[in-house]
Coordinates of C-alpha atoms in Angstrom, one line a residue:
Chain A
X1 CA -90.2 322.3 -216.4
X2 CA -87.0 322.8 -218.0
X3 CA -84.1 320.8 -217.6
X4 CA -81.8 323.9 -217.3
X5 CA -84.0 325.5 -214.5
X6 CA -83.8 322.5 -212.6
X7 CA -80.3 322.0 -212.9
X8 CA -79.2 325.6 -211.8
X9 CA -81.7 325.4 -208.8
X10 CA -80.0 322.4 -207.8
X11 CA -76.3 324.0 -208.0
X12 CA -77.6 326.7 -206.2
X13 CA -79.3 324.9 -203.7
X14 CA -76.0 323.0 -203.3
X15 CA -73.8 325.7 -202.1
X16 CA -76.4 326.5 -199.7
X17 CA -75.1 325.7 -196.2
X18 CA -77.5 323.4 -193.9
X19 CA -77.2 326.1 -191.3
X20 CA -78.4 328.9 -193.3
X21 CA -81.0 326.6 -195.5
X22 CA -84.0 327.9 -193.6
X23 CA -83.3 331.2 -193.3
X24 CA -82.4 331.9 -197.1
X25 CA -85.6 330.2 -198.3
X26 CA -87.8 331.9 -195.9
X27 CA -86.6 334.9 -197.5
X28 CA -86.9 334.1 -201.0
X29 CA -90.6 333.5 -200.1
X30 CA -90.9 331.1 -202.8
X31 CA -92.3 328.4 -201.0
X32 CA -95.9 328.4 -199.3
X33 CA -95.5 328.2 -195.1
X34 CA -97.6 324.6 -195.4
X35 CA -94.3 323.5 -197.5
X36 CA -92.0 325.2 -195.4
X37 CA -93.1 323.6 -192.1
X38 CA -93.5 320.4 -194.2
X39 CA -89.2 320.5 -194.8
X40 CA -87.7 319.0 -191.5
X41 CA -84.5 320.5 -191.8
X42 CA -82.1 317.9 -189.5
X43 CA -82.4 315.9 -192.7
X44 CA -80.0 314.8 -194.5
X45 CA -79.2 317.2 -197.5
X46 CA -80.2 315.3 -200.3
X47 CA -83.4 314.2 -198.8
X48 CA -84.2 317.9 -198.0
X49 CA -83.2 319.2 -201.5
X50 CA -85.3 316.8 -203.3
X51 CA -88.0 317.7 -201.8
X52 CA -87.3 321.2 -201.9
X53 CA -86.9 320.3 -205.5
X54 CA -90.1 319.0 -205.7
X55 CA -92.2 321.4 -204.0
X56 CA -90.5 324.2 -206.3
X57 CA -91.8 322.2 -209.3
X58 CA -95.1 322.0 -208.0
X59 CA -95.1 326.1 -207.5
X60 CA -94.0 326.4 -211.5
X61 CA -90.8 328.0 -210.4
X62 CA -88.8 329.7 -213.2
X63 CA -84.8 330.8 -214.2
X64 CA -86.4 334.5 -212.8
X65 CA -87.0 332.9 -209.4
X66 CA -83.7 330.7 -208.9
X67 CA -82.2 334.1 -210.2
X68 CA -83.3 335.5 -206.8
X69 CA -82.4 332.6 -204.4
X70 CA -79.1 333.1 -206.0
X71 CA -78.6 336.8 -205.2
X72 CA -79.9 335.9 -201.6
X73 CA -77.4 333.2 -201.1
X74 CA -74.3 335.6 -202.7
X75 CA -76.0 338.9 -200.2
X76 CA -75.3 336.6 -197.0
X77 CA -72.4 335.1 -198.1
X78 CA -70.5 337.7 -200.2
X79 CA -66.9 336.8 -198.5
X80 CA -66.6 333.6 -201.2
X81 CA -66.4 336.0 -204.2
X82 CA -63.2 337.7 -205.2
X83 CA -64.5 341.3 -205.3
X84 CA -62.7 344.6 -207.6
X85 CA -63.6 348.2 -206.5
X86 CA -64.2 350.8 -209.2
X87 CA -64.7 354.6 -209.3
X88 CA -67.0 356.4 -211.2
X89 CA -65.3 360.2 -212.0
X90 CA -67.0 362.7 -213.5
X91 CA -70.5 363.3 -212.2
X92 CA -73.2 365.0 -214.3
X93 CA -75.6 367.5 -212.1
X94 CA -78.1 365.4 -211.3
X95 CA -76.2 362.2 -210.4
X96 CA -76.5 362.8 -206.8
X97 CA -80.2 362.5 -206.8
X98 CA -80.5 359.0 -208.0
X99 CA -83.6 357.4 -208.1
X100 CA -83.3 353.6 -208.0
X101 CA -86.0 352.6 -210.1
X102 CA -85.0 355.0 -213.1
X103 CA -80.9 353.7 -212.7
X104 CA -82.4 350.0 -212.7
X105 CA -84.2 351.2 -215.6
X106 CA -81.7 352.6 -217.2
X107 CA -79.4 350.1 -216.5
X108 CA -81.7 347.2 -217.7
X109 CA -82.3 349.0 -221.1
X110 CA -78.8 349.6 -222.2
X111 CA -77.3 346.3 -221.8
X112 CA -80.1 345.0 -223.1
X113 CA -79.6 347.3 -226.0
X114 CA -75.7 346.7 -226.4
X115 CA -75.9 342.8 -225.9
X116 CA -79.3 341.0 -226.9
X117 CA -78.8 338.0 -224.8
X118 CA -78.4 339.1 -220.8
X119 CA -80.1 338.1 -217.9
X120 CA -80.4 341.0 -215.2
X121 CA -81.3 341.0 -211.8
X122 CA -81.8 343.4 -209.5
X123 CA -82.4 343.9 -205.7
X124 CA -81.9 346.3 -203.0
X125 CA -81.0 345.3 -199.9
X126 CA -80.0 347.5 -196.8
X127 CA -81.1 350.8 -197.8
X128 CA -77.4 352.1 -199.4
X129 CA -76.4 349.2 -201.6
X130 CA -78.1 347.7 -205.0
X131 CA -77.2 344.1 -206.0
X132 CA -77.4 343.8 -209.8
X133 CA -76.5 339.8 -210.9
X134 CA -75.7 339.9 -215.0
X135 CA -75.6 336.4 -217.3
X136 CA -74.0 336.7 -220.3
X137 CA -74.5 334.9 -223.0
X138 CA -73.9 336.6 -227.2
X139 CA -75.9 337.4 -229.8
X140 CA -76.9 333.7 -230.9
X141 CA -76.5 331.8 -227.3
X142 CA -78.4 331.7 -223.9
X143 CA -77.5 333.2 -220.9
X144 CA -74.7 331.0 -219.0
X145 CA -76.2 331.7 -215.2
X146 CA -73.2 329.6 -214.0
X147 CA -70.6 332.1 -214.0
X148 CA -72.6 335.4 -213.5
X149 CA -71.4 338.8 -212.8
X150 CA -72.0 340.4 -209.6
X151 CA -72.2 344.2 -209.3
X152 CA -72.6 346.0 -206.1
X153 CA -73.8 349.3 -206.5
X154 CA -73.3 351.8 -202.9
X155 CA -75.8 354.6 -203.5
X156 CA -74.7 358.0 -202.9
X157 CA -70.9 357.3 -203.4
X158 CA -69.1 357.1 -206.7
X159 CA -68.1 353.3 -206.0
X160 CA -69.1 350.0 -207.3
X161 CA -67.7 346.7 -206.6
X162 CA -67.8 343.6 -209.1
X163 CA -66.9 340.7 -208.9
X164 CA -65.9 337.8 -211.8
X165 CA -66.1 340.6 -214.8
X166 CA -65.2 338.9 -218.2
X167 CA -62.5 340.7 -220.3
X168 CA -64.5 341.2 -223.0
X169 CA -67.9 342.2 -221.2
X170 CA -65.9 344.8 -219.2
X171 CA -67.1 347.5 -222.0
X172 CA -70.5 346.4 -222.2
X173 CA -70.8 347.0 -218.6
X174 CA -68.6 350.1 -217.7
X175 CA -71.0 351.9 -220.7
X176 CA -74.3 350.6 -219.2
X177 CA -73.5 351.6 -215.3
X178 CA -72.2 355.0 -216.3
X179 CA -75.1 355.9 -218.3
X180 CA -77.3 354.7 -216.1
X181 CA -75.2 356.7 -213.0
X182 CA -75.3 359.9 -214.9
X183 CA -71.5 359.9 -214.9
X184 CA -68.8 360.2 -217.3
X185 CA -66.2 357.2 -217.0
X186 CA -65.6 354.3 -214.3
X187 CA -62.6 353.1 -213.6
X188 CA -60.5 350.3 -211.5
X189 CA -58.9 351.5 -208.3
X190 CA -56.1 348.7 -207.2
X191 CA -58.1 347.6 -204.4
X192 CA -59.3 344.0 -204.8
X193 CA -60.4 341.4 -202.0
X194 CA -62.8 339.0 -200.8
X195 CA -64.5 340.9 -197.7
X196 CA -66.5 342.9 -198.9
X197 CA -67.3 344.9 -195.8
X198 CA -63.6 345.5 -194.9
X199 CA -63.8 346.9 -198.9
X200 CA -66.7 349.5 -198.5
X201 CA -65.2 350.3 -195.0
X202 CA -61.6 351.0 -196.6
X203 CA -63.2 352.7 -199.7
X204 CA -65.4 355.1 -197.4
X205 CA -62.9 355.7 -194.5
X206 CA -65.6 354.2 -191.9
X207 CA -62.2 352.5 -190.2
X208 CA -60.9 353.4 -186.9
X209 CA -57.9 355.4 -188.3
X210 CA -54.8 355.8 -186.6
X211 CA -53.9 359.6 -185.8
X212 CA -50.2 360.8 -185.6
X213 CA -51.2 362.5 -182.5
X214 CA -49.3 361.9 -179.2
X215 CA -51.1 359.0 -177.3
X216 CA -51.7 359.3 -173.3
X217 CA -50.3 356.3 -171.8
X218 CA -52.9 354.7 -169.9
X219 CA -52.0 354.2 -166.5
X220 CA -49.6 351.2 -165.1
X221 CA -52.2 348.4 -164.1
X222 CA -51.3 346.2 -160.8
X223 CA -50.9 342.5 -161.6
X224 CA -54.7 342.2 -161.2
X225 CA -55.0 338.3 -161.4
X226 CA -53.2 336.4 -158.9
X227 CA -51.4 334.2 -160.9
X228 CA -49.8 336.4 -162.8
X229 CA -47.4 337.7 -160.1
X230 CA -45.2 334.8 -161.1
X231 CA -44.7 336.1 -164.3
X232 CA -42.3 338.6 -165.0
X233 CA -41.3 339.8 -168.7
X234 CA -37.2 340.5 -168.6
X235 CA -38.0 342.6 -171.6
X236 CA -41.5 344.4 -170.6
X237 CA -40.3 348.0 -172.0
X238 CA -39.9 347.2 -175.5
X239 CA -42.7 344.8 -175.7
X240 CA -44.8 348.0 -174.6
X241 CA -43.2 350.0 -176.7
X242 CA -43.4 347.8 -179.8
X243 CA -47.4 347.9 -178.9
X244 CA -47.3 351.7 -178.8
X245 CA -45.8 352.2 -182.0
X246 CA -48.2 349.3 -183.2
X247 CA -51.2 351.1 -182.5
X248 CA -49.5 354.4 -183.7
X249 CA -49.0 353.4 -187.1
X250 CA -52.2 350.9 -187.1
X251 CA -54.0 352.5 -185.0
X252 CA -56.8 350.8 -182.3
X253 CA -59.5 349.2 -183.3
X254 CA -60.0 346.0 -185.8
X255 CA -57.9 346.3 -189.1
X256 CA -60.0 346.0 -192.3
X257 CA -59.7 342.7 -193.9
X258 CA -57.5 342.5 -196.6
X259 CA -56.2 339.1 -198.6
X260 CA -53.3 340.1 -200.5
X261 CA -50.8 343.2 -201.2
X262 CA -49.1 343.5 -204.5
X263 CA -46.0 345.8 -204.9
X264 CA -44.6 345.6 -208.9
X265 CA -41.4 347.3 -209.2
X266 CA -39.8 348.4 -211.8
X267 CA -37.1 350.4 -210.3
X268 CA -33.2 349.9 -211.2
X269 CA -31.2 347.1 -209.9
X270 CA -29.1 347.8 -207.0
X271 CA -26.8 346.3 -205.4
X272 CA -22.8 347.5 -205.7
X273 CA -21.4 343.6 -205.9
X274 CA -23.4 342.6 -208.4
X275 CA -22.2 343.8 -211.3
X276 CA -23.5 341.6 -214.1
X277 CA -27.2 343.2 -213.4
X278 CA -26.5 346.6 -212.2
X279 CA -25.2 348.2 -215.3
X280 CA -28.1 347.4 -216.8
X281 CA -30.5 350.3 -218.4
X282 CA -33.7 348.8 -218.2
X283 CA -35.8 348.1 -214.6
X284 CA -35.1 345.1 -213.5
X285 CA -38.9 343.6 -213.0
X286 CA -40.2 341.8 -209.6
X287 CA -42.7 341.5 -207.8
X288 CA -43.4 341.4 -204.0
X289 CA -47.0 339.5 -203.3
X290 CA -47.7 339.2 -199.7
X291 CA -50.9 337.4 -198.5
X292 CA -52.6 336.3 -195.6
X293 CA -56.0 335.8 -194.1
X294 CA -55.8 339.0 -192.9
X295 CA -52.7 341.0 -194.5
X296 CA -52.9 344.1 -192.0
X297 CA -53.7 342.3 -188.6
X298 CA -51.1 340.2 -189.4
X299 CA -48.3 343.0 -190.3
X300 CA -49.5 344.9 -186.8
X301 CA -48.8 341.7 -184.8
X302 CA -45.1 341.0 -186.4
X303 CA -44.4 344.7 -185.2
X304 CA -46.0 343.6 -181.8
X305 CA -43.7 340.5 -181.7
X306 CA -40.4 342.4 -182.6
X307 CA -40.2 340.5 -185.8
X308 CA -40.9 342.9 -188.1
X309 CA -38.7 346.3 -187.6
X310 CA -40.4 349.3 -186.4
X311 CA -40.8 351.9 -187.7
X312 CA -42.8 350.2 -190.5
X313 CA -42.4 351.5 -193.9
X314 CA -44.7 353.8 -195.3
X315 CA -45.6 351.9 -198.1
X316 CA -47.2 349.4 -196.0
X317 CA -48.7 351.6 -193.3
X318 CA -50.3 353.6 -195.4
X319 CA -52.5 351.2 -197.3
X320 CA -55.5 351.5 -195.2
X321 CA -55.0 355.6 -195.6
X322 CA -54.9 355.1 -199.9
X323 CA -57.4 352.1 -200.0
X324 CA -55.1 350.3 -202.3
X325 CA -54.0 346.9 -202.6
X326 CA -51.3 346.5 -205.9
X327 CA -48.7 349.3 -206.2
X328 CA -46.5 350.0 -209.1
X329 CA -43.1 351.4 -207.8
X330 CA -40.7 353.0 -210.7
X331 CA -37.7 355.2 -210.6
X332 CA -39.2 358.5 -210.0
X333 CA -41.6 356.8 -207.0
X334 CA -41.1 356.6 -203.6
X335 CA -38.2 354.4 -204.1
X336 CA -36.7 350.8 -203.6
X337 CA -38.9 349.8 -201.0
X338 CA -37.4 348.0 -197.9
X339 CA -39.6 344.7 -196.7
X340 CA -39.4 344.0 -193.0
X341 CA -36.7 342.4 -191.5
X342 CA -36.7 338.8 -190.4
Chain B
X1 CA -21.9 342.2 -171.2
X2 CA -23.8 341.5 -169.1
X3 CA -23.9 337.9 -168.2
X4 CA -26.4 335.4 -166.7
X5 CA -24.5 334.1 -163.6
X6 CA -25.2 331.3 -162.4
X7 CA -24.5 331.4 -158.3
X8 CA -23.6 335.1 -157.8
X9 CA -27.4 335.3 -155.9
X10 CA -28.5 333.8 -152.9
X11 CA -31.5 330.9 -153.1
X12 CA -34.5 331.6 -151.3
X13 CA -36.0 329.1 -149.1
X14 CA -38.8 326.9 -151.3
X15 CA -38.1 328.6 -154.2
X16 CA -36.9 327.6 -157.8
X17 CA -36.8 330.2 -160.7
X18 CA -37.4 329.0 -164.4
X19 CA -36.3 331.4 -167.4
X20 CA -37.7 330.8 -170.7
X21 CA -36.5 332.4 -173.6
X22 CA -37.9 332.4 -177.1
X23 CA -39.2 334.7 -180.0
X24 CA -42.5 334.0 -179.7
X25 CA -43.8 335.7 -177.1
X26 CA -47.4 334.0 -177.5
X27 CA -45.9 330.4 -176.8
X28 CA -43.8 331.8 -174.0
X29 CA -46.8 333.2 -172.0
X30 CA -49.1 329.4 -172.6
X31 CA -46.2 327.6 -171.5
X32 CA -45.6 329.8 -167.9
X33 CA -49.3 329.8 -167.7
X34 CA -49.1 326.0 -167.8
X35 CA -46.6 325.5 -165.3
X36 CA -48.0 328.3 -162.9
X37 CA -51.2 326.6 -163.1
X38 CA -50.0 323.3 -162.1
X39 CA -49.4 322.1 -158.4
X40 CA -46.6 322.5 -157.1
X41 CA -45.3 321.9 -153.3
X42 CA -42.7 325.1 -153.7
X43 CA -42.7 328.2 -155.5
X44 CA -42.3 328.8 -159.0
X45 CA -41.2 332.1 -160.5
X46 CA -41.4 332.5 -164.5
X47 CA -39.4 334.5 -166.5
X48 CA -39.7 335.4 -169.8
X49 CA -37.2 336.7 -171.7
X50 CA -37.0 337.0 -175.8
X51 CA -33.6 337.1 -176.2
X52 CA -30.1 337.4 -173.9
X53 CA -28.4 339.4 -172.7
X54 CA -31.5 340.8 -170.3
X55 CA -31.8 344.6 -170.1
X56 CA -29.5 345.5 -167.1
X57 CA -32.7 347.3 -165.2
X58 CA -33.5 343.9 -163.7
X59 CA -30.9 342.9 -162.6
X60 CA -31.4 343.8 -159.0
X61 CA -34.7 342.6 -159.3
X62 CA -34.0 339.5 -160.5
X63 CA -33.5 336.4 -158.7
X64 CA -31.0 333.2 -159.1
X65 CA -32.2 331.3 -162.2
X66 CA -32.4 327.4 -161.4
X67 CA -33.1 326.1 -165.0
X68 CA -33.1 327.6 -168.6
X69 CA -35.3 327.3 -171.2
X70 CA -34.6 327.7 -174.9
X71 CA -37.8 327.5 -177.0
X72 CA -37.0 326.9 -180.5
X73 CA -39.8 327.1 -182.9
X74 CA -39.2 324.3 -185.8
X75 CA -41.0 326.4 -188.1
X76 CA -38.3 328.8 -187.9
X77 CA -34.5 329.3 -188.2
X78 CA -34.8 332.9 -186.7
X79 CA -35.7 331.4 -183.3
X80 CA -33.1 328.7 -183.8
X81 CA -30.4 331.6 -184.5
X82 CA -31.7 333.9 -181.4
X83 CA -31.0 330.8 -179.4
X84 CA -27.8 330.4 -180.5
X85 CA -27.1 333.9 -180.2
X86 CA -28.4 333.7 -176.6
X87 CA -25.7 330.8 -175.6
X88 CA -23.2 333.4 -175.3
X89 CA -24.5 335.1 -172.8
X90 CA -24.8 332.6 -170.1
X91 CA -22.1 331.9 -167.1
X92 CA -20.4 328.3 -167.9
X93 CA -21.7 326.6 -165.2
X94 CA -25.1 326.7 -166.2
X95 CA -24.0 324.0 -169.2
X96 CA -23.8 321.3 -166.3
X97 CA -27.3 320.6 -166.8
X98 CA -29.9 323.5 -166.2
X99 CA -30.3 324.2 -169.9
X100 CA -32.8 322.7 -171.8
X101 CA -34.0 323.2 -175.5
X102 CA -37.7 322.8 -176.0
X103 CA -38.6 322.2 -180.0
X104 CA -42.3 323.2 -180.7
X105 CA -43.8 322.6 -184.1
X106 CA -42.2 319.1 -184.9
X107 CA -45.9 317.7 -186.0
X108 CA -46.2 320.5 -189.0
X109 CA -45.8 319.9 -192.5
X110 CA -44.1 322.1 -193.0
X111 CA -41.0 321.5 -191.7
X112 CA -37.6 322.7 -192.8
X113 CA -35.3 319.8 -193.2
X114 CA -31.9 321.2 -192.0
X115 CA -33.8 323.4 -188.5
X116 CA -33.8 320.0 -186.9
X117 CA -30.5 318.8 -187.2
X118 CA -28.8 322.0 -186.5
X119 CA -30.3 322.1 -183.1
X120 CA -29.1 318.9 -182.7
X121 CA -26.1 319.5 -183.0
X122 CA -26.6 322.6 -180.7
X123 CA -27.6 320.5 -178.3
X124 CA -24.5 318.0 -178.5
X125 CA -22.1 321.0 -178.5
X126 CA -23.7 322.4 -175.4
X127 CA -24.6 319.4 -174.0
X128 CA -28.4 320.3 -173.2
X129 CA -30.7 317.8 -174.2
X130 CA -33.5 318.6 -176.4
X131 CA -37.1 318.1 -175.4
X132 CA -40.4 317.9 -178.3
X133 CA -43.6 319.8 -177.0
X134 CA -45.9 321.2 -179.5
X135 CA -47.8 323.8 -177.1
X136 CA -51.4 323.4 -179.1
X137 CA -53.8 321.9 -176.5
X138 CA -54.0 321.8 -173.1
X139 CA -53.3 318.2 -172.3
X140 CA -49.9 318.9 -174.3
X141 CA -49.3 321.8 -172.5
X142 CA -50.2 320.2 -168.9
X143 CA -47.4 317.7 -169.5
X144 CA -44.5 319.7 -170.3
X145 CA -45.5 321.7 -167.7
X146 CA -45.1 318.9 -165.1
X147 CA -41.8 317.5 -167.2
X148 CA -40.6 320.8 -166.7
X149 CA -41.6 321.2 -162.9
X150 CA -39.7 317.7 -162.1
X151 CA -36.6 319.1 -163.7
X152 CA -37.3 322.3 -161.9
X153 CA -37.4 320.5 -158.7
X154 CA -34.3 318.8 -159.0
X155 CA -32.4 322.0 -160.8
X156 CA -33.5 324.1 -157.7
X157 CA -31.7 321.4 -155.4
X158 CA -35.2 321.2 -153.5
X159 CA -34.7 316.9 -154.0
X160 CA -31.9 315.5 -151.6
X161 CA -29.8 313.6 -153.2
X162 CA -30.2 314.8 -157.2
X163 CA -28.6 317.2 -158.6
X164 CA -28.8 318.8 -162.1
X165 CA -25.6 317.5 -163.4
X166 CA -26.4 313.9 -162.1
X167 CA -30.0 314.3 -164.3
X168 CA -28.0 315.8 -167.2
X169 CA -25.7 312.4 -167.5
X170 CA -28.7 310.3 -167.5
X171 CA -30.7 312.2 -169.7
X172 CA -28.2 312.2 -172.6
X173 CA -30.7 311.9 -175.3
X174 CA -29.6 310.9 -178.8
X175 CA -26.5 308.8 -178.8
X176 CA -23.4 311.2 -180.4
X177 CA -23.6 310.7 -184.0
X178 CA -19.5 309.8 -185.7
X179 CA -18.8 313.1 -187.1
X180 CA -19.5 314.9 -183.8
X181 CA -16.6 315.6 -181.3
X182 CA -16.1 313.1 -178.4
X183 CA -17.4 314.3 -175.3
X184 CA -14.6 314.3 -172.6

């Protein structure tokens, strides 16, 4: 038993929640029932993981098996990995009618072709996405499976998602998924975050969108619960109506999840009292970041609270509409962009 | 301008009417829950306003306000300036003791070191003293909520013998600091 093996099972096992522990290795399936009902799991940790440890050892596991446990663990907990979205353009005839063995096949060939020393993994899990987990190592060095790749695959669409891509692999890996897609380039959209269901959701349009149509105003409910009727809001017009235009521009349902929004702008500088920096012929650089848990529920509730100006400008409303997170703004662009008042 | 008057309405019998104003209109609905929830021997009416002056629709509606409320959020100076915005718009003779600033957020870490000494000074120009709440759980909530009731009480003139302004000279709060002006 290799010392490497062990140690990577042992990381891996580590970031393994206690609440999750027995569901994740029931599905790896690595361990025999009679060791599985042997594991008490209201152990403590370290007593459970060396034994887990040791019953692994026993079963002659290998880096192909704790390469598995690992994509399990990332599949039910994908929300701890900083995830890119990229577009493949240009599909060949057949591309739509992808078989997933021949693309694994495909895939697995050509990097292995490009790059000697890769580790590959590959598993399908609901019936639309392919997981594909890549270790790089070079020509003369091993596989480093500590900081591996992560490549989510949506079948049918033209979008991937990957997540901790390497500079320098990025060409390596763009040339092996568009072979092996039957397309002719990929490329990065400027939509990055950690959820990666709020991702596919934005990418594919599967939101609850917002409609500029007029809205019926539901009827005037009675103070249904009896306490309330002490209660009265001086100001109960405009907080309705600062919900109305909330749900107009955000429409109803949950917001996708999104971390951060990026505005660059490299528009003039403007302001008339400030004369030392207006003259000047080149943009004046900056950028706006804004971040949050979750960026869009949060900008919907300022506009409920009245802190935030309605009407809110377009070039934050209509992020969930262009499924984009980091904007470049220059002179010919919409504009200097205005950020909500305080 | 319309302007919140203090004694242009007639009381009603067992009554008292609290007005709270603040930005946050999340904090403003706990704390009325809280003090509806509470026991009280008279009744309590809530108001909640964000910011005065009140739309002039209610004004016919609205009954004689006993004891004001300015919630002040240390986390922000925009609730500290809608407050002091606010002051403007209240009758004189609501100064003699039925307003009170309520400062949530003093526990964060996030302070701002100049939020709290503004509304102090606030406070000493208007003579209002300033009370600490931070609206989080329910035990904190339950207490202000009776602090608040008591003051209520005795703002509504429902306690013989107690008035407002006689609360407001005992409750003075931090002693005047030297570079304020003397009270007279």
């Amino acid at each position: 038993m290799e010392d490497s093996v062990i140690t990577f099972l042992e990381k891996t096992l580590q970031r393994i929640p206690s609440s999750s522990l027995k569901s994740i290795l029931s599905e790896w399936g690595f361990l025999s029932a009679e060791q599985l009902q042997d594991l008490h799991f209201q152990q403590s940790k370290h007593i459970l993981h060396n034994k887990v440890l040791a019953f692994c050892e026993e079963n002659g596991v290998r880096i192909r098996h704790v390469i598995q446990l690992d994509m399990i663990y990332n599949h039910e907990y994908p929300n701890k990995r900083n995830w890119s979205v990229y577009q493949f353009s240009g599909q060949q005839d057949d591309a739509l009618v992808l078989n997933v063995t021949e693309f694994s096949q495909k895939f697995k060939v050509n990097l292995k072709d490009l790059l000697r020393h890769v580790s590959i993994g590959m598993k399908q899990f609901e019936d639309d996405a392919v997981w594909i987990r890549v270790a790089w190592g070079d020509n003369f060095t091993k596989p480093n499976q500590f900081k591996p790749t992560y490549v989510v695959y949506q079948l049918q669409t033209p979008y991937v998602f990957i997540s901790n891509l390497n500079v320098k692999h990025r060409p390596l890996l763009s040339q092996a998924l568009v072979i092996a897609t039957k397309h002719d380039e990929i490329k990065e959209i400027q939509l990055r975050g950690r959820c990666l269901k709020s991702l596919k959701d934005l990418v594919l349009r599967r939101y609850k969108q917002s409609f500029q149509t007029h809205q019926l105003k539901p009827l005037q409910e009675r103070n249904s619960p009896e306490r309330d009727q002490g209660i009265v809001h001086e100001h109960a017009k405009r907080l309705a109506d600062l919900k109305e235009v909330a749900t107009q521009t955000f429409g109803d349902g949950p917001l996708p999840k999104l971390e951060t929004a990026v505005f660059k702008l490299e528009t003039k500088f403007k302001d008339p009292e400030n004369r030392i920096l207006t003259n000047r012929p080149e943009p004046f650089r900056c950028a706006v970041k804004f971040s949050s848990p979750s960026f869009l529920e949060s900008l919907k509730s300022l506009v409920t609270l009245g802190i935030a100006s309605a009407p809110v400008s377009p070039l934050l409303s209509s992020i969930p509409q262009k499924a984009r997170n980091h904007f470049v703004i220059s002179e010919r662009g919409p504009g200097v962009p205005s950020t909500p008042a305080p | 301008m319309s302007v919140l008057k203090t004694f242009n309405k007639l009381p009603e019998l067992n009554t008292a009417n609290i007005m709270l104003v603040g930005s946050d209109v999340s904090d403003l609905e706990k704390l009325s829950r809280s003090i509806m929830d509470e026991n009280h021997s008279f009744n309590v009416n809530v108001r909640l306003a964000q910011s005065l002056p009140l739309p002039v629709e209610n004004e016919d509606s609205r009954p004689r306000i006993d004891l004001l409320v300015f919630m002040v959020n240390l986390r922000s100076s925009y609730s500290l300036s809608l407050a002091e915005s606010s002051l403007k718009f209240i009758d004189p003779h609501y100064f003699l003791g039925k307003v009170y600033f309520l400062a949530t957020g003093a526990r964060s870490s996030h302070l701002s070191s100049d939020l709290l000494p503004s509304l102090r000074k606030l406070s000493a120009s208007s003579h209002s003293p300033v009370l600490f709440a931070d609206l989080e759980s329910d035990s904190d909530r339950l207490s202000v909520a009776r602090r608040f009731l008591t003051l209520l009480r005795i703002a509504a003139g429902l306690v013989p013998g107690a008035s407002a302004l006689f609360l407001n000279t005992l409750l003075k709060g931090a002693p005047a600091s030297a570079n304020e002006d003397p009270p007279n």
